[in-house]
mmCIF file of C-alpha atoms in Angstrom:
data_model
loop_
_atom_site.group_PDB
_atom_site.id
_atom_site.type_symbol
_atom_site.label_atom_id
_atom_site.label_comp_id
_atom_site.label_asym_id
_atom_site.label_seq_id
_atom_site.Cartn_x
_atom_site.Cartn_y
_atom_site.Cartn_z
ATOM 1 C CA MET A 1 115.293 187.221 117.738
ATOM 2 C CA PRO A 2 116.075 190.575 116.080
ATOM 3 C CA ALA A 3 119.683 191.742 115.957
ATOM 4 C CA HIS A 4 118.808 194.878 117.897
ATOM 5 C CA LYS A 5 115.768 196.348 119.546
ATOM 6 C CA ILE A 6 115.288 199.806 118.081
ATOM 7 C CA PRO A 7 112.929 201.975 120.138
ATOM 8 C CA PHE A 8 111.198 204.793 118.294
ATOM 9 C CA GLY A 9 112.692 207.321 120.692
ATOM 10 C CA GLN A 10 114.395 207.618 124.030
ATOM 11 C CA PRO A 11 115.693 210.472 126.195
ATOM 12 C CA LEU A 12 119.398 211.177 125.677
ATOM 13 C CA LEU A 13 120.701 212.236 129.087
ATOM 14 C CA ASP A 14 124.039 211.684 130.802
ATOM 15 C CA GLN A 15 126.124 212.856 133.752
ATOM 16 C CA ASP A 16 126.140 216.459 132.472
ATOM 17 C CA GLU A 17 122.402 216.771 133.020
ATOM 18 C CA ILE A 18 122.590 214.978 136.369
ATOM 19 C CA ASP A 19 125.296 217.370 137.578
ATOM 20 C CA ALA A 20 123.371 220.418 136.347
ATOM 21 C CA VAL A 21 120.184 219.289 138.073
ATOM 22 C CA THR A 22 122.055 218.471 141.278
ATOM 23 C CA LYS A 23 123.559 221.967 141.308
ATOM 24 C CA VAL A 24 120.089 223.498 141.088
ATOM 25 C CA LEU A 25 118.681 221.190 143.743
ATOM 26 C CA GLU A 26 121.532 222.059 146.112
ATOM 27 C CA GLY A 27 120.880 225.771 145.619
ATOM 28 C CA PRO A 28 118.264 228.075 147.132
ATOM 29 C CA ILE A 29 116.074 228.692 144.036
ATOM 30 C CA LEU A 30 113.945 226.172 142.124
ATOM 31 C CA ALA A 31 111.720 228.656 140.271
ATOM 32 C CA HIS A 32 111.925 232.292 139.091
ATOM 33 C CA GLY A 33 115.712 231.970 138.944
ATOM 34 C CA SER A 34 118.708 232.826 136.796
ATOM 35 C CA VAL A 35 118.975 229.434 135.058
ATOM 36 C CA CYS A 36 115.723 229.988 133.156
ATOM 37 C CA LEU A 37 116.909 233.429 132.127
ATOM 38 C CA GLU A 38 120.215 232.019 130.867
ATOM 39 C CA PHE A 39 118.400 229.281 128.946
ATOM 40 C CA GLU A 40 116.222 231.923 127.298
ATOM 41 C CA GLU A 41 119.210 234.059 126.292
ATOM 42 C CA VAL A 42 121.180 231.151 124.818
ATOM 43 C CA PHE A 43 118.139 229.809 122.948
ATOM 44 C CA ALA A 44 117.274 233.226 121.505
ATOM 45 C CA ARG A 45 120.806 233.576 120.130
ATOM 46 C CA ARG A 46 120.647 230.129 118.584
ATOM 47 C CA VAL A 47 117.355 230.810 116.810
ATOM 48 C CA GLY A 48 118.480 234.282 115.779
ATOM 49 C CA VAL A 49 115.792 236.324 117.518
ATOM 50 C CA LYS A 50 115.844 239.073 120.111
ATOM 51 C CA HIS A 51 113.693 237.358 122.716
ATOM 52 C CA ALA A 52 112.888 233.886 123.992
ATOM 53 C CA VAL A 53 110.477 233.168 126.833
ATOM 54 C CA SER A 54 110.566 229.812 128.621
ATOM 55 C CA VAL A 55 107.221 228.158 129.304
ATOM 56 C CA SER A 56 105.905 224.949 130.828
ATOM 57 C CA SER A 57 105.195 223.243 127.488
ATOM 58 C CA GLY A 58 104.985 223.815 123.758
ATOM 59 C CA THR A 59 101.211 223.857 124.083
ATOM 60 C CA ALA A 60 101.436 226.629 126.692
ATOM 61 C CA GLY A 61 103.583 228.580 124.244
ATOM 62 C CA LEU A 62 101.009 228.238 121.467
ATOM 63 C CA HIS A 63 98.209 229.316 123.775
ATOM 64 C CA LEU A 64 100.134 232.338 125.074
ATOM 65 C CA SER A 65 101.094 233.371 121.526
ATOM 66 C CA LEU A 66 97.423 233.693 120.611
ATOM 67 C CA PHE A 67 96.257 234.959 123.993
ATOM 68 C CA ALA A 68 98.847 237.759 124.116
ATOM 69 C CA ASN A 69 97.705 238.843 120.640
ATOM 70 C CA HIS A 70 94.102 239.080 121.898
ATOM 71 C CA VAL A 71 92.749 236.233 119.781
ATOM 72 C CA GLY A 72 89.309 235.505 121.142
ATOM 73 C CA ARG A 73 85.677 234.698 120.518
ATOM 74 C CA GLY A 74 84.642 235.399 116.940
ATOM 75 C CA ASP A 75 88.195 235.158 115.606
ATOM 76 C CA GLU A 76 89.451 232.455 113.254
ATOM 77 C CA VAL A 77 92.920 230.905 113.099
ATOM 78 C CA ILE A 78 94.079 228.877 110.105
ATOM 79 C CA VAL A 79 95.784 225.610 111.070
ATOM 80 C CA PRO A 80 96.851 222.508 109.119
ATOM 81 C CA ALA A 81 94.593 219.478 109.182
ATOM 82 C CA MET A 82 97.662 217.296 109.806
ATOM 83 C CA THR A 83 99.274 218.153 113.143
ATOM 84 C CA HIS A 84 99.289 217.287 116.810
ATOM 85 C CA VAL A 85 95.966 218.186 118.369
ATOM 86 C CA ALA A 86 97.732 220.739 120.609
ATOM 87 C CA THR A 87 97.940 223.145 117.663
ATOM 88 C CA ALA A 88 94.173 223.348 117.323
ATOM 89 C CA HIS A 89 93.544 223.092 121.062
ATOM 90 C CA ALA A 90 95.493 226.334 121.582
ATOM 91 C CA VAL A 91 92.946 228.080 119.354
ATOM 92 C CA GLU A 92 90.041 226.547 121.259
ATOM 93 C CA TYR A 93 91.534 227.671 124.582
ATOM 94 C CA CYS A 94 91.060 231.248 123.334
ATOM 95 C CA SER A 95 87.411 230.576 122.373
ATOM 96 C CA ALA A 96 88.393 231.177 118.740
ATOM 97 C CA LYS A 97 87.690 228.870 115.810
ATOM 98 C CA PRO A 98 90.379 226.729 114.146
ATOM 99 C CA VAL A 99 89.930 226.663 110.381
ATOM 100 C CA PHE A 100 91.586 223.565 108.950
ATOM 101 C CA VAL A 101 93.489 223.427 105.665
ATOM 102 C CA ASP A 102 94.642 220.241 103.940
ATOM 103 C CA VAL A 103 98.331 219.493 103.544
ATOM 104 C CA ASP A 104 100.794 219.044 100.701
ATOM 105 C CA PRO A 105 101.282 215.393 99.655
ATOM 106 C CA LYS A 106 105.046 215.855 99.192
ATOM 107 C CA SER A 107 105.787 217.386 102.579
ATOM 108 C CA GLY A 108 102.877 216.984 104.994
ATOM 109 C CA ASN A 109 102.964 220.765 105.524
ATOM 110 C CA ILE A 110 99.947 223.035 105.253
ATOM 111 C CA SER A 111 99.198 223.711 101.583
ATOM 112 C CA SER A 112 100.085 227.324 100.827
ATOM 113 C CA GLU A 113 97.892 227.061 97.708
ATOM 114 C CA LEU A 114 94.763 226.297 99.748
ATOM 115 C CA ILE A 115 95.182 228.944 102.453
ATOM 116 C CA PRO A 116 93.716 231.925 100.507
ATOM 117 C CA ASP A 117 90.347 230.209 100.088
ATOM 118 C CA GLN A 118 89.978 229.875 103.870
ATOM 119 C CA ILE A 119 90.691 233.489 104.798
ATOM 120 C CA THR A 120 87.628 235.470 105.898
ATOM 121 C CA LYS A 121 86.981 238.803 107.594
ATOM 122 C CA ASN A 122 87.282 236.932 110.895
ATOM 123 C CA THR A 123 90.713 235.433 110.220
ATOM 124 C CA LYS A 124 93.323 236.823 112.579
ATOM 125 C CA CYS A 125 96.266 234.427 112.392
ATOM 126 C CA ILE A 126 97.876 231.678 110.329
ATOM 127 C CA MET A 127 99.407 229.018 112.538
ATOM 128 C CA VAL A 128 101.910 226.994 110.512
ATOM 129 C CA VAL A 129 103.351 223.660 111.624
ATOM 130 C CA HIS A 130 106.761 222.648 110.303
ATOM 131 C CA PHE A 131 105.821 218.997 109.812
ATOM 132 C CA LEU A 132 108.398 216.643 111.368
ATOM 133 C CA GLY A 133 110.957 219.448 111.149
ATOM 134 C CA LEU A 134 110.533 220.614 107.524
ATOM 135 C CA PRO A 135 109.681 224.337 107.295
ATOM 136 C CA CYS A 136 106.530 225.319 105.435
ATOM 137 C CA ASP A 137 106.395 227.316 102.200
ATOM 138 C CA MET A 138 106.965 230.512 104.149
ATOM 139 C CA ASP A 139 107.455 232.948 101.258
ATOM 140 C CA LYS A 140 103.945 232.316 99.941
ATOM 141 C CA ILE A 141 102.411 232.131 103.403
ATOM 142 C CA LYS A 142 104.057 235.382 104.503
ATOM 143 C CA ALA A 143 102.894 237.123 101.349
ATOM 144 C CA GLU A 144 99.320 235.971 102.011
ATOM 145 C CA SER A 145 99.464 237.014 105.665
ATOM 146 C CA ASP A 146 100.803 240.460 104.725
ATOM 147 C CA ARG A 147 98.068 240.931 102.109
ATOM 148 C CA ASN A 148 95.414 240.225 104.703
ATOM 149 C CA HIS A 149 97.065 241.891 107.718
ATOM 150 C CA LEU A 150 97.393 238.627 109.626
ATOM 151 C CA PHE A 151 100.138 237.448 111.935
ATOM 152 C CA ILE A 152 101.956 234.103 111.789
ATOM 153 C CA VAL A 153 102.642 231.734 114.665
ATOM 154 C CA GLU A 154 105.098 228.929 113.954
ATOM 155 C CA ASP A 155 104.457 225.612 115.675
ATOM 156 C CA ALA A 156 108.109 224.546 115.609
ATOM 157 C CA ALA A 157 107.713 221.751 118.151
ATOM 158 C CA LEU A 158 109.649 219.353 115.900
ATOM 159 C CA ALA A 159 111.784 221.921 114.100
ATOM 160 C CA VAL A 160 114.669 223.017 116.319
ATOM 161 C CA ASP A 161 117.393 224.350 113.975
ATOM 162 C CA ALA A 162 115.399 223.652 110.817
ATOM 163 C CA LEU A 163 116.265 226.140 108.071
ATOM 164 C CA TYR A 164 114.296 228.157 105.555
ATOM 165 C CA GLY A 165 116.952 229.778 103.421
ATOM 166 C CA THR A 166 119.354 231.223 105.987
ATOM 167 C CA GLN A 167 116.744 231.701 108.719
ATOM 168 C CA LYS A 168 115.914 229.201 111.420
ATOM 169 C CA ALA A 169 112.483 227.975 112.357
ATOM 170 C CA GLY A 170 111.162 230.179 115.128
ATOM 171 C CA SER A 171 112.339 233.354 113.397
ATOM 172 C CA LEU A 172 110.055 233.144 110.359
ATOM 173 C CA GLY A 173 106.807 234.459 111.845
ATOM 174 C CA LYS A 174 105.727 236.897 114.513
ATOM 175 C CA LEU A 175 106.229 234.165 117.089
ATOM 176 C CA GLY A 176 107.725 230.678 117.181
ATOM 177 C CA CYS A 177 106.838 227.936 119.654
ATOM 178 C CA PHE A 178 109.084 225.002 120.605
ATOM 179 C CA SER A 179 108.539 221.860 122.654
ATOM 180 C CA PHE A 180 111.158 220.097 124.766
ATOM 181 C CA TYR A 181 109.315 216.830 125.429
ATOM 182 C CA PRO A 182 111.685 213.960 126.413
ATOM 183 C CA ILE A 183 112.194 212.448 122.941
ATOM 184 C CA LYS A 184 112.308 215.647 120.888
ATOM 185 C CA HIS A 185 115.573 216.910 119.343
ATOM 186 C CA MET A 186 116.420 218.264 122.782
ATOM 187 C CA THR A 187 114.628 218.035 126.084
ATOM 188 C CA SER A 188 114.118 219.939 129.300
ATOM 189 C CA ILE A 189 112.088 216.972 130.662
ATOM 190 C CA GLU A 190 108.944 219.004 129.952
ATOM 191 C CA GLY A 191 108.791 222.593 128.806
ATOM 192 C CA GLY A 192 108.867 224.848 125.805
ATOM 193 C CA MET A 193 109.978 228.208 124.461
ATOM 194 C CA VAL A 194 108.366 231.132 122.649
ATOM 195 C CA THR A 195 110.594 233.186 120.343
ATOM 196 C CA THR A 196 109.975 236.632 118.879
ATOM 197 C CA ASP A 197 111.653 239.869 117.800
ATOM 198 C CA ASP A 198 108.837 241.930 119.312
ATOM 199 C CA HIS A 199 109.941 243.316 122.696
ATOM 200 C CA ASN A 200 106.461 244.343 123.833
ATOM 201 C CA LEU A 201 105.015 240.986 122.882
ATOM 202 C CA ALA A 202 107.790 239.137 124.721
ATOM 203 C CA GLU A 203 107.113 241.171 127.867
ATOM 204 C CA SER A 204 103.386 240.544 127.561
ATOM 205 C CA ILE A 205 103.996 236.797 127.348
ATOM 206 C CA ARG A 206 106.368 236.942 130.337
ATOM 207 C CA LYS A 207 103.615 238.516 132.418
ATOM 208 C CA ARG A 208 100.873 236.248 131.153
ATOM 209 C CA LYS A 209 102.857 233.047 131.753
ATOM 210 C CA ALA A 210 103.016 234.017 135.456
ATOM 211 C CA PHE A 211 99.462 234.927 136.464
ATOM 212 C CA GLY A 212 99.699 238.440 134.966
ATOM 213 C CA TYR A 213 102.079 239.773 137.621
ATOM 214 C CA ASP A 214 103.194 243.326 136.904
ATOM 215 C CA HIS A 215 106.695 242.596 138.239
ATOM 216 C CA SER A 216 108.689 239.403 137.897
ATOM 217 C CA HIS A 217 110.113 237.757 141.007
ATOM 218 C CA GLN A 218 113.526 239.294 140.296
ATOM 219 C CA MET A 219 112.162 242.830 139.760
ATOM 220 C CA ARG A 220 110.090 243.201 142.934
ATOM 221 C CA LYS A 221 111.407 245.936 145.230
ATOM 222 C CA LYS A 222 109.390 244.547 148.137
ATOM 223 C CA PRO A 223 109.304 240.706 148.405
ATOM 224 C CA GLY A 224 105.827 239.313 147.861
ATOM 225 C CA ILE A 225 104.333 242.627 146.709
ATOM 226 C CA TYR A 226 102.914 242.876 143.195
ATOM 227 C CA ASP A 227 99.852 243.891 141.216
ATOM 228 C CA VAL A 228 97.983 241.934 138.525
ATOM 229 C CA PRO A 229 96.981 244.244 135.639
ATOM 230 C CA VAL A 230 96.207 241.470 133.125
ATOM 231 C CA LEU A 231 94.854 237.932 133.123
ATOM 232 C CA GLY A 232 97.557 235.271 133.110
ATOM 233 C CA TYR A 233 98.251 231.582 133.624
ATOM 234 C CA ASN A 234 100.710 229.428 135.539
ATOM 235 C CA TYR A 235 102.816 228.431 132.521
ATOM 236 C CA ARG A 236 106.321 228.858 133.949
ATOM 237 C CA MET A 237 109.340 226.619 133.435
ATOM 238 C CA ASN A 238 111.305 225.693 136.561
ATOM 239 C CA GLU A 239 115.059 225.877 137.162
ATOM 240 C CA VAL A 240 115.621 222.116 136.985
ATOM 241 C CA GLU A 241 114.076 221.939 133.523
ATOM 242 C CA ALA A 242 116.091 224.926 132.338
ATOM 243 C CA ALA A 243 119.307 223.354 133.613
ATOM 244 C CA VAL A 244 118.613 220.226 131.572
ATOM 245 C CA GLY A 245 117.760 222.347 128.540
ATOM 246 C CA LEU A 246 121.031 224.273 128.748
ATOM 247 C CA CYS A 247 123.003 221.021 128.797
ATOM 248 C CA GLN A 248 121.067 219.702 125.841
ATOM 249 C CA LEU A 249 121.844 222.806 123.787
ATOM 250 C CA THR A 250 125.577 222.111 124.083
ATOM 251 C CA LYS A 251 125.032 218.715 122.414
ATOM 252 C CA LEU A 252 122.509 219.773 119.808
ATOM 253 C CA ASP A 253 124.882 220.372 116.879
ATOM 254 C CA SER A 254 126.339 216.866 116.906
ATOM 255 C CA ARG A 255 122.977 215.205 117.509
ATOM 256 C CA LEU A 256 121.298 217.069 114.666
ATOM 257 C CA GLU A 257 124.078 216.022 112.313
ATOM 258 C CA ILE A 258 123.580 212.382 113.332
ATOM 259 C CA ARG A 259 119.837 212.701 112.689
ATOM 260 C CA LYS A 260 120.467 214.015 109.175
ATOM 261 C CA GLN A 261 122.919 211.211 108.432
ATOM 262 C CA ASN A 262 120.528 208.612 109.815
ATOM 263 C CA TYR A 263 117.614 210.041 107.821
ATOM 264 C CA SER A 264 119.650 209.873 104.610
ATOM 265 C CA ALA A 265 120.797 206.320 105.336
ATOM 266 C CA LEU A 266 117.279 205.079 106.084
ATOM 267 C CA LYS A 267 115.791 206.925 103.093
ATOM 268 C CA ASN A 268 118.350 205.264 100.812
ATOM 269 C CA ALA A 269 117.691 201.838 102.317
ATOM 270 C CA LEU A 270 113.945 202.239 101.834
ATOM 271 C CA SER A 271 114.343 203.449 98.236
ATOM 272 C CA GLU A 272 114.547 199.799 97.130
ATOM 273 C CA ILE A 273 111.011 199.171 98.387
ATOM 274 C CA ASP A 274 108.533 200.195 95.682
ATOM 275 C CA GLU A 275 105.626 200.370 98.107
ATOM 276 C CA ILE A 276 107.293 203.031 100.284
ATOM 277 C CA THR A 277 107.465 206.789 99.650
ATOM 278 C CA VAL A 278 109.655 209.051 101.797
ATOM 279 C CA PHE A 279 109.534 212.845 102.003
ATOM 280 C CA ASP A 280 112.674 214.649 100.866
ATOM 281 C CA PRO A 281 114.365 216.386 103.838
ATOM 282 C CA ILE A 282 115.329 219.345 101.612
ATOM 283 C CA GLN A 283 112.580 220.968 99.567
ATOM 284 C CA GLY A 284 113.275 224.324 97.940
ATOM 285 C CA LYS A 285 114.490 226.693 100.649
ATOM 286 C CA ALA A 286 113.408 224.358 103.452
ATOM 287 C CA GLN A 287 115.838 222.027 105.247
ATOM 288 C CA SER A 288 114.383 219.614 107.774
ATOM 289 C CA SER A 289 115.752 219.012 111.248
ATOM 290 C CA CYS A 290 114.777 215.353 110.731
ATOM 291 C CA TYR A 291 112.736 214.491 113.793
ATOM 292 C CA CYS A 292 111.776 211.106 112.364
ATOM 293 C CA LEU A 293 111.212 209.495 108.959
ATOM 294 C CA ASN A 294 107.699 208.886 107.695
ATOM 295 C CA ALA A 295 107.385 205.835 105.478
ATOM 296 C CA VAL A 296 104.249 206.395 103.405
ATOM 297 C CA LEU A 297 102.360 203.389 102.066
ATOM 298 C CA PRO A 298 100.239 203.426 98.881
ATOM 299 C CA GLN A 299 97.208 205.665 98.876
ATOM 300 C CA ASN A 300 95.006 202.870 97.529
ATOM 301 C CA GLY A 301 95.215 201.116 100.890
ATOM 302 C CA ASN A 302 96.278 197.746 99.459
ATOM 303 C CA LEU A 303 98.730 197.484 102.369
ATOM 304 C CA ASN A 304 97.286 197.961 105.821
ATOM 305 C CA ARG A 305 99.501 200.315 107.829
ATOM 306 C CA ASP A 306 98.560 198.836 111.196
ATOM 307 C CA ASP A 307 99.439 195.312 110.063
ATOM 308 C CA ILE A 308 102.852 196.444 108.798
ATOM 309 C CA ALA A 309 103.559 198.403 111.995
ATOM 310 C CA ALA A 310 102.512 195.467 114.169
ATOM 311 C CA GLU A 311 104.978 193.212 112.366
ATOM 312 C CA LEU A 312 107.754 195.789 112.784
ATOM 313 C CA ASN A 313 107.019 196.037 116.486
ATOM 314 C CA ALA A 314 107.040 192.251 116.810
ATOM 315 C CA GLN A 315 110.527 192.269 115.273
ATOM 316 C CA GLY A 316 111.807 194.860 117.737
ATOM 317 C CA VAL A 317 111.494 197.977 115.578
ATOM 318 C CA GLY A 318 109.731 200.793 117.408
ATOM 319 C CA THR A 319 107.282 202.880 115.391
ATOM 320 C CA SER A 320 104.919 205.771 115.888
ATOM 321 C CA VAL A 321 102.306 207.585 113.788
ATOM 322 C CA HIS A 322 102.381 211.284 112.856
ATOM 323 C CA TYR A 323 99.482 211.679 113.171
ATOM 324 C CA PRO A 324 96.720 209.154 113.931
ATOM 325 C CA GLY A 325 94.107 211.200 112.113
ATOM 326 C CA PRO A 326 93.464 214.651 110.698
ATOM 327 C CA VAL A 327 92.575 216.891 113.637
ATOM 328 C CA PRO A 328 89.167 217.828 112.135
ATOM 329 C CA MET A 329 88.336 214.113 112.096
ATOM 330 C CA MET A 330 89.032 213.779 115.839
ATOM 331 C CA THR A 331 85.766 213.322 117.721
ATOM 332 C CA TYR A 332 85.823 216.671 119.540
ATOM 333 C CA TYR A 333 86.327 218.707 116.343
ATOM 334 C CA LYS A 334 84.192 216.490 114.151
ATOM 335 C CA ASP A 335 81.246 216.749 116.538
ATOM 336 C CA LYS A 336 81.645 220.483 117.185
ATOM 337 C CA TYR A 337 82.156 221.665 113.607
ATOM 338 C CA GLY A 338 80.542 218.907 111.546
ATOM 339 C CA TYR A 339 83.525 217.915 109.410
ATOM 340 C CA LYS A 340 83.026 214.903 107.164
ATOM 341 C CA SER A 341 85.367 212.246 105.789
ATOM 342 C CA GLY A 342 86.753 213.269 102.414
ATOM 343 C CA GLN A 343 87.158 216.980 103.206
ATOM 344 C CA PHE A 344 90.910 216.642 103.804
ATOM 345 C CA PRO A 345 91.966 213.871 101.393
ATOM 346 C CA VAL A 346 95.745 214.248 101.695
ATOM 347 C CA ALA A 347 95.741 214.414 105.487
ATOM 348 C CA GLU A 348 93.358 211.457 105.603
ATOM 349 C CA TRP A 349 95.644 209.399 103.349
ATOM 350 C CA LEU A 350 98.826 210.258 105.251
ATOM 351 C CA SER A 351 97.291 209.636 108.651
ATOM 352 C CA ALA A 352 95.998 206.231 107.554
ATOM 353 C CA GLN A 353 99.023 205.042 105.579
ATOM 354 C CA THR A 354 102.112 206.421 107.312
ATOM 355 C CA ILE A 355 104.569 204.714 109.665
ATOM 356 C CA SER A 356 106.962 206.946 111.605
ATOM 357 C CA LEU A 357 110.442 205.422 111.974
ATOM 358 C CA PRO A 358 113.364 206.397 114.239
ATOM 359 C CA VAL A 359 116.442 208.351 113.108
ATOM 360 C CA ALA A 360 117.568 209.839 116.444
ATOM 361 C CA PRO A 361 121.110 209.270 117.770
ATOM 362 C CA HIS A 362 120.050 206.313 119.910
ATOM 363 C CA VAL A 363 119.685 203.956 116.923
ATOM 364 C CA PRO A 364 122.453 201.323 116.533
ATOM 365 C CA ASN A 365 124.902 201.029 113.654
ATOM 366 C CA GLY A 366 123.295 199.328 110.686
ATOM 367 C CA PHE A 367 119.808 200.233 111.882
ATOM 368 C CA GLU A 368 118.746 201.290 108.386
ATOM 369 C CA MET A 369 119.252 197.852 106.832
ATOM 370 C CA GLN A 370 117.590 196.142 109.769
ATOM 371 C CA ILE A 371 114.529 198.370 109.398
ATOM 372 C CA ALA A 372 114.436 198.042 105.597
ATOM 373 C CA ASP A 373 114.752 194.246 105.744
ATOM 374 C CA THR A 374 112.075 194.073 108.423
ATOM 375 C CA ILE A 375 109.697 196.176 106.339
ATOM 376 C CA LYS A 376 110.296 193.994 103.282
ATOM 377 C CA GLY A 377 109.488 190.935 105.360
ATOM 378 C CA ALA A 378 106.436 192.609 106.864
ATOM 379 C CA ILE A 379 105.054 193.571 103.458
ATOM 380 C CA HIS A 380 105.583 190.017 102.181
ATOM 381 C CA LYS A 381 103.920 188.537 105.261
ATOM 382 C CA VAL A 382 100.925 190.882 105.141
ATOM 383 C CA ARG A 383 100.401 190.251 101.402
ATOM 384 C CA LYS A 384 100.619 186.493 101.886
ATOM 385 C CA LYS A 385 98.148 186.688 104.767
ATOM 386 C CA ASN A 386 95.685 188.661 102.656
#
């Protein structure tokens, strides 16, 4: 039996969140209330932007960021080939076309060197994804976007408090989008946030996240009376979720520090294994918020990732994959746009040969040696089997 079971991730909630939720549930307002507004204000200050708008999910935030900027049919949005499918789906929701770009082999981030070749007269936006919490090469990407009069949306779903120089993720583009799924750096159960310095854009997103109402619930002079001047969606966060999010923000500093320490410890432990490559959490001006650690196996495929992961799981070590395939190789996108294997070689290698390992605060003391020893044993077992 393994010394400890180490799940890949788990929600980190305690009595603080229970008390905050109970307070909301005992009150008169479950939606449209002051708790969401407070959460937005505190989050905006933390990111270092003027405005934050709470939404029902990170995906909703991505969609609204494009929708409020009038991205539509005939437009193109550049996205990385290696990301969660939600990034590209947000483009499809607008009837625009996602244009995929391969990623950097040392970071997993969109390759700033390959972006210029994909810009056309139809390109309207570059949507960057800070892969596993490491900010992209924003200086080069910003320069390219400025040259071509494009705007940047940051998919910062895994990048709360990640740094690029002195700026935080979510303040590096025109808009930033965060996700608060249960096992992210912080959670609001479900939910997300859109950040921006653009007042008019923030107000547009506020309207469009709530059906396109011309007046928010708080601003209506006559209860129940409003007009709808623009198309909108039902993408609102509720008060219970915001209450959880506020509690989580008070614990974020200490938990992020633990993640960084755990990442360093696991990276050092894995450095003795020749078959494993690990991304550096600090690259140039970028400092990762260390969502998880990706252990990358050899590109030649002489070690089967799924066999190694299965052995880890059998020994009680939880794993995940970020991500199971390049998005353009997913059936929907492959069938619609005709992408072929070999078009995104780095993303194809990483998706096939990467094991995501836990570094969140829930891992036990000594987890790094347990994981390293288990991987060594798994590699030996798989090689002997083959």
